Amino acid sequence: MNSPQLVRHPAPHPTECLHGYVLRLSELNGYASPRHLYHLAEMKPTEISPTSFALTKLATVTNQPQSRLQRIAVSPKGGDSREFYVLGKRVGIAYLNLTGARVCPECVAEKGYIEAHWHIDLMVACPIHERTAVWFCGKCRSRLSWNRPGLLTCKCGAPLSIYLREKYSETELWLLDLIRQKALGAVPHRPVDASLPGAQLATTTLQSLLSLIRVLGEQRLKACRSSNRPLGRDLLRAAASLFEKWPLNLQRHLRNISPHPSDDQSFSLSLDALSIQQAISERFALRRQKTQSTLKKEADTPRPTDHHQLSSKPHIVASSDLGTNAGPERCASTKSQQHTHPVRPQMDCDGE
Ligand SMILES: [Zn+2]
Ligand SMILES: [Zn+2]
């Protein structure tokens, strides 16, 4: 291949994402979008997706070693398209956003490039600037595309300066900072509150942390019978409520599914998705056993007359024990508390 080199071809930053690097090069060379750069590199549309990115061709036009580009590419692990590497850290495809672009304009303005952690689906906000990430254009309302004129410019020409003004709790920001640290190998940006399990999660891998947040968030939303999607901000906020006052809120959550004799002893649950999933399953099994036992006792008891039944029968609603938790844990949505800073005094349903 004899593709000409780009006039300007600086090296990528070690924590930059590949598509952001291409966009930066495109802007530096005065192109209207990366399409021109791909054309120069003779890359076909099928050669720009993360699963089949033609690194060799990009290496030629940028005069960069392919290995350097490989390090910042979100690439599949071997032939398995369900698992990817983000800056060398394994992440399942279910936890990634590989299509739409997402960015914190303030980070880009300060650093001059887009960091790779924005490919992780849970990164809905920036823990440094405490603001929602931009993934829709405030002017044309289109999803932010990688094919745009510049790092901070939408394809419609509008600057990426309009964004949702949402307030994030300290725990949500701590979780976002933890994800960013683990993805980039960065130092913590935020201090860890003593009531959060910072030490327990210090050596957790990126994938384990993402799995843990998902398990806790899904469980919390289910327990509150929430119609919120187990995705993005809803998931993050729900999980955050179980990390707060560690481990009291999680203990209470388990106890509300079904009390267990071990509740009175010291809490020794490992902080990983599998252990928590097992603990939750055990509690639900215990609850089913108790329900069945109660129903059997009731069936064995001589039935009162219809008249007596109407006046004094203690009615047992078995269906409430078959699915999600409806115990005394506070699940009523208290919207006024959702933006309380820094740590809410009680668990709430986080519904919105
Ligand atoms: Zn930022
Ligand atoms: Zn736009």
Coordinates of C-alpha atoms and ligand atoms in Angstrom, one line a residue:
M1 CA 0.0 0.0 0.0
N2 CA 1.3 3.5 -0.9
S3 CA -1.0 5.8 1.1
P4 CA 0.5 9.2 1.7
Q5 CA 1.2 10.2 5.2
L6 CA -0.8 12.9 7.0
V7 CA 0.8 16.3 7.2
R8 CA 0.4 16.3 11.0
H9 CA 0.6 13.0 12.8
P10 CA 1.5 13.4 16.5
A11 CA 1.6 10.2 18.6
P12 CA -1.4 9.1 20.5
H13 CA -1.5 9.7 24.3
P14 CA -1.3 6.5 26.3
T15 CA -4.8 6.8 27.7
E16 CA -6.5 8.2 24.6
C17 CA -9.1 6.2 22.8
L18 CA -8.4 5.2 19.2
H19 CA -11.5 6.8 17.6
G20 CA -10.8 10.0 19.5
Y21 CA -7.2 9.9 18.2
V22 CA -8.5 9.6 14.6
L23 CA -10.9 12.5 15.2
R24 CA -8.0 14.6 16.7
L25 CA -5.8 13.9 13.7
S26 CA -8.6 14.7 11.4
E27 CA -9.2 18.1 13.0
L28 CA -5.5 18.8 13.2
N29 CA -5.1 18.2 9.5
G30 CA -8.1 20.4 8.7
Y31 CA -10.5 17.7 7.5
A32 CA -14.3 18.1 7.8
S33 CA -14.6 14.7 9.4
P34 CA -12.5 11.5 9.8
R35 CA -14.0 10.1 6.6
H36 CA -11.4 12.0 4.7
L37 CA -8.6 10.5 6.8
Y38 CA -10.1 7.0 6.3
H39 CA -10.2 7.7 2.5
L40 CA -6.6 8.7 2.6
A41 CA -5.7 5.5 4.4
E42 CA -7.8 3.5 1.9
M43 CA -9.9 2.1 4.8
K44 CA -13.2 0.6 3.9
P45 CA -16.3 1.2 6.1
T46 CA -15.9 -2.4 7.4
E47 CA -12.4 -1.5 8.5
I48 CA -13.2 1.2 11.0
S49 CA -15.3 -0.7 13.5
P50 CA -13.7 -1.7 16.8
T51 CA -14.0 -5.4 15.9
S52 CA -12.2 -5.1 12.6
F53 CA -10.2 -1.8 12.7
A54 CA -7.4 -1.8 10.0
L55 CA -4.6 -0.7 12.3
T56 CA -2.0 -1.4 9.7
K57 CA -3.5 1.2 7.3
L58 CA -3.8 3.8 10.0
A59 CA -0.2 3.1 11.1
T60 CA 0.9 3.9 7.6
V61 CA -0.7 7.3 7.2
T62 CA 0.2 8.3 10.8
N63 CA 3.8 6.9 10.6
Q64 CA 3.2 5.3 14.1
P65 CA 4.2 1.8 15.1
Q66 CA 1.1 -0.5 14.9
S67 CA 1.8 -1.7 18.4
R68 CA 1.3 1.9 19.7
L69 CA -2.1 2.1 18.0
Q70 CA -3.0 -1.4 19.2
R71 CA -2.5 -0.3 22.8
I72 CA -5.3 2.4 22.6
A73 CA -7.7 0.3 20.4
V74 CA -10.7 -1.2 22.0
S75 CA -10.0 -4.6 20.5
P76 CA -11.7 -8.0 20.9
K77 CA -9.9 -10.6 23.0
G78 CA -8.6 -13.2 20.4
G79 CA -11.5 -14.3 18.3
D80 CA -14.1 -13.8 21.1
S81 CA -16.3 -10.9 20.1
R82 CA -18.0 -10.9 23.6
E83 CA -14.8 -9.8 25.4
F84 CA -12.7 -6.7 24.6
Y85 CA -9.6 -5.0 25.9
V86 CA -9.8 -1.3 26.9
L87 CA -6.2 -0.1 27.3
G88 CA -5.2 -3.7 28.1
K89 CA -8.0 -4.3 30.6
R90 CA -10.6 -7.0 29.9
V91 CA -14.2 -5.8 29.6
G92 CA -17.2 -7.8 28.5
I93 CA -19.1 -6.3 25.5
A94 CA -22.2 -5.9 27.6
Y95 CA -20.4 -3.2 29.6
L96 CA -19.1 -1.2 26.6
N97 CA -20.4 1.5 24.3
L98 CA -18.7 0.9 21.0
T99 CA -21.0 2.8 18.7
G100 CA -21.9 6.3 19.9
A101 CA -19.4 8.8 21.0
R102 CA -19.4 10.3 24.5
V103 CA -17.3 13.0 26.0
C104 CA -16.7 15.5 28.9
P105 CA -16.0 18.8 27.0
E106 CA -14.2 20.2 30.0
C107 CA -11.8 17.2 30.1
V108 CA -11.1 17.6 26.4
A109 CA -10.6 21.3 26.7
E110 CA -8.0 20.7 29.5
K111 CA -6.2 17.7 28.0
G112 CA -6.7 18.1 24.3
Y113 CA -7.8 14.5 23.7
I114 CA -10.6 12.0 24.6
E115 CA -9.8 9.4 27.2
A116 CA -10.6 5.7 26.7
H117 CA -12.9 5.3 29.7
W118 CA -15.8 6.9 27.8
H119 CA -16.2 3.6 26.0
I120 CA -17.5 2.1 29.2
D121 CA -21.2 2.3 29.3
L122 CA -21.6 3.2 33.0
M123 CA -19.5 6.4 32.5
V124 CA -22.5 8.7 32.3
A125 CA -20.8 11.6 34.0
C126 CA -17.3 13.0 34.7
P127 CA -16.1 12.5 38.2
I128 CA -13.6 15.3 37.8
H129 CA -15.9 18.0 36.6
E130 CA -19.0 16.5 38.3
R131 CA -21.2 16.9 35.2
T132 CA -23.1 14.7 32.8
A133 CA -21.2 13.5 29.8
V134 CA -22.3 14.8 26.4
W135 CA -23.6 12.1 24.0
F136 CA -26.4 14.1 22.3
C137 CA -26.0 17.4 20.6
G138 CA -27.9 20.2 22.4
K139 CA -28.6 21.9 19.1
C140 CA -29.4 19.3 16.4
R141 CA -30.5 16.7 19.0
S142 CA -28.6 14.0 17.2
R143 CA -26.6 11.3 18.9
L144 CA -23.0 12.4 19.0
S145 CA -21.1 10.9 16.1
W146 CA -17.4 10.1 15.7
N147 CA -17.7 11.5 12.2
R148 CA -17.7 15.1 13.2
P149 CA -15.4 18.1 12.4
G150 CA -13.6 18.2 15.8
L151 CA -13.3 16.9 19.3
L152 CA -15.6 19.7 20.7
T153 CA -17.8 20.2 17.6
C154 CA -20.9 18.3 16.5
K155 CA -21.4 17.3 12.9
C156 CA -24.0 20.1 12.7
G157 CA -21.2 22.6 13.6
A158 CA -22.5 23.4 17.1
P159 CA -20.0 23.4 20.0
L160 CA -20.5 20.6 22.6
S161 CA -21.3 23.0 25.3
I162 CA -24.9 22.4 26.1
Y163 CA -25.5 19.6 28.6
L164 CA -27.8 18.3 31.2
R165 CA -27.3 19.9 34.6
E166 CA -27.8 16.9 36.9
K167 CA -26.5 16.6 40.4
Y168 CA -24.5 13.4 41.3
S169 CA -24.1 12.1 44.8
E170 CA -20.6 11.7 46.3
T171 CA -21.0 7.9 46.1
E172 CA -21.9 8.0 42.4
L173 CA -18.9 10.2 41.7
W174 CA -16.7 7.9 43.7
L175 CA -17.8 4.9 41.6
L176 CA -17.2 6.8 38.4
D177 CA -13.8 7.9 39.6
L178 CA -13.0 4.2 40.5
I179 CA -14.0 3.1 37.0
R180 CA -11.9 5.8 35.4
Q181 CA -8.9 4.9 37.6
K182 CA -9.1 1.2 36.8
A183 CA -9.6 1.8 33.0
L184 CA -6.8 4.4 32.7
G185 CA -4.4 3.3 35.4
A186 CA -5.0 6.8 36.8
V187 CA -4.5 8.0 40.3
P188 CA -7.7 8.6 42.4
H189 CA -9.1 12.1 41.8
R190 CA -11.6 12.1 44.6
P191 CA -11.0 11.4 48.3
V192 CA -12.7 8.2 49.5
D193 CA -15.3 8.6 52.3
A194 CA -14.6 6.3 55.2
S195 CA -18.1 4.9 55.0
L196 CA -17.4 3.5 51.5
P197 CA -15.6 0.2 50.8
G198 CA -12.6 1.9 49.1
A199 CA -10.0 -0.4 50.6
Q200 CA -11.9 -3.6 49.6
L201 CA -12.2 -2.4 46.0
A202 CA -8.6 -1.2 45.7
T203 CA -7.3 -4.3 43.9
T204 CA -10.5 -5.3 42.1
T205 CA -10.2 -5.5 38.4
L206 CA -12.1 -3.2 36.1
Q207 CA -14.4 -6.1 34.9
S208 CA -15.1 -7.2 38.5
L209 CA -16.0 -3.7 39.5
L210 CA -18.4 -3.3 36.6
S211 CA -20.0 -6.7 37.3
L212 CA -20.4 -5.8 41.0
I213 CA -22.0 -2.4 40.2
R214 CA -24.4 -4.1 37.8
V215 CA -25.4 -6.9 40.3
L216 CA -26.0 -4.4 43.1
G217 CA -27.8 -1.9 40.9
E218 CA -30.1 -4.5 39.3
Q219 CA -30.9 -6.0 42.7
R220 CA -31.7 -2.7 44.2
L221 CA -34.0 -1.6 41.3
K222 CA -35.8 -5.0 41.4
A223 CA -36.3 -4.8 45.2
C224 CA -37.9 -1.4 44.7
R225 CA -40.1 -2.8 41.9
S226 CA -38.7 0.1 39.9
S227 CA -39.6 0.5 36.2
N228 CA -36.2 2.3 35.7
R229 CA -34.0 0.7 33.2
P230 CA -31.1 -1.3 34.7
L231 CA -28.7 0.9 32.7
G232 CA -26.6 4.0 32.9
R233 CA -27.5 6.6 35.5
D234 CA -30.4 4.5 37.0
L235 CA -28.2 1.5 37.5
L236 CA -25.3 3.6 38.9
R237 CA -27.6 5.4 41.4
A238 CA -29.2 2.2 42.6
A239 CA -25.9 0.5 43.1
A240 CA -24.5 3.5 44.9
S241 CA -27.3 3.3 47.5
L242 CA -26.0 -0.2 48.5
F243 CA -22.4 0.9 48.7
E244 CA -23.2 3.7 51.1
K245 CA -22.7 3.1 54.9
W246 CA -20.8 0.0 53.9
P247 CA -21.8 -2.7 54.8
L248 CA -25.0 -1.7 56.6
N249 CA -27.2 -0.9 53.6
L250 CA -26.3 -4.2 51.9
Q251 CA -26.9 -6.1 55.2
R252 CA -30.3 -4.5 55.6
H253 CA -31.1 -5.3 52.0
L254 CA -30.3 -9.0 52.5
R255 CA -32.2 -9.1 55.8
N256 CA -35.2 -7.7 54.1
I257 CA -35.2 -10.5 51.6
S258 CA -35.1 -12.9 54.5
P259 CA -33.5 -12.7 57.9
H260 CA -30.8 -15.3 58.6
P261 CA -29.1 -16.3 61.9
S262 CA -25.8 -15.0 60.5
D263 CA -27.2 -11.5 60.5
D264 CA -26.3 -11.1 64.2
Q265 CA -22.7 -12.0 63.5
S266 CA -20.0 -9.9 61.9
F267 CA -20.5 -9.3 58.2
S268 CA -18.0 -11.2 56.1
L269 CA -19.4 -11.2 52.6
S270 CA -16.8 -10.8 49.9
L271 CA -17.2 -7.8 47.8
D272 CA -17.5 -9.4 44.4
A273 CA -20.5 -10.0 42.1
L274 CA -20.5 -13.8 42.4
S275 CA -20.5 -13.8 46.2
I276 CA -23.2 -11.2 46.4
Q277 CA -25.4 -13.0 43.8
Q278 CA -25.0 -16.2 45.9
A279 CA -25.9 -14.4 49.1
I280 CA -29.0 -13.0 47.4
S281 CA -30.1 -16.4 46.0
E282 CA -29.6 -18.0 49.4
R283 CA -31.9 -15.4 51.0
F284 CA -34.6 -15.9 48.4
A285 CA -34.4 -19.7 48.8
L286 CA -34.7 -19.2 52.6
R287 CA -37.7 -16.9 52.0
R288 CA -39.4 -19.5 49.8
Q289 CA -38.9 -22.2 52.5
K290 CA -40.4 -20.0 55.1
T291 CA -43.4 -19.2 52.9
Q292 CA -44.0 -22.8 52.1
S293 CA -43.7 -23.8 55.8
T294 CA -46.2 -21.1 56.7
L295 CA -48.6 -22.2 54.1
K296 CA -48.3 -25.8 55.1
K297 CA -49.0 -24.9 58.8
E298 CA -52.1 -23.0 57.7
A299 CA -53.3 -25.9 55.5
D300 CA -52.8 -28.3 58.5
T301 CA -54.8 -26.1 60.8
P302 CA -58.5 -27.0 61.0
R303 CA -60.3 -24.4 59.0
P304 CA -62.8 -22.1 60.8
T305 CA -66.3 -21.5 59.6
D306 CA -66.9 -19.1 56.8
H307 CA -68.4 -16.7 59.3
H308 CA -65.4 -16.9 61.6
Q309 CA -63.0 -16.7 58.6
L310 CA -64.4 -13.4 57.5
S311 CA -64.1 -11.8 60.9
S312 CA -60.6 -13.0 62.1
K313 CA -58.6 -14.9 59.5
P314 CA -54.9 -13.6 59.3
H315 CA -54.6 -13.4 55.5
I316 CA -51.2 -14.5 54.1
V317 CA -50.3 -13.2 50.7
A318 CA -48.0 -15.8 49.4
S319 CA -47.3 -14.2 46.0
S320 CA -45.3 -11.4 47.7
D321 CA -42.7 -13.9 48.6
L322 CA -42.2 -15.3 45.1
G323 CA -40.3 -12.6 43.3
T324 CA -38.9 -9.4 44.5
N325 CA -38.5 -8.0 47.9
A326 CA -41.3 -5.9 49.3
G327 CA -40.0 -5.8 52.9
P328 CA -39.7 -2.8 55.2
E329 CA -36.6 -1.4 53.4
R330 CA -37.4 2.1 52.3
C331 CA -38.4 2.0 48.6
A332 CA -40.6 5.0 48.4
S333 CA -39.2 7.4 45.9
T334 CA -38.1 10.6 47.6
K335 CA -37.0 12.9 44.8
S336 CA -36.1 15.7 47.1
Q337 CA -33.4 13.5 48.5
Q338 CA -32.0 12.4 45.2
H339 CA -29.8 15.5 44.9
T340 CA -28.9 15.7 48.6
H341 CA -25.2 16.0 49.1
P342 CA -23.0 14.3 50.0
V343 CA -24.6 11.1 51.4
R344 CA -28.3 10.6 51.8
P345 CA -29.3 9.7 55.3
Q346 CA -31.4 6.7 54.4
M347 CA -31.7 4.3 51.5
D348 CA -34.4 5.2 49.1
C349 CA -35.7 3.7 46.0
D350 CA -33.9 6.1 43.7
G351 CA -36.7 5.9 41.2
E352 CA -37.3 8.6 38.8
Ligands
ZN1 ZN -14.4 16.1 32.8
ZN2 ZN -25.5 18.9 16.4

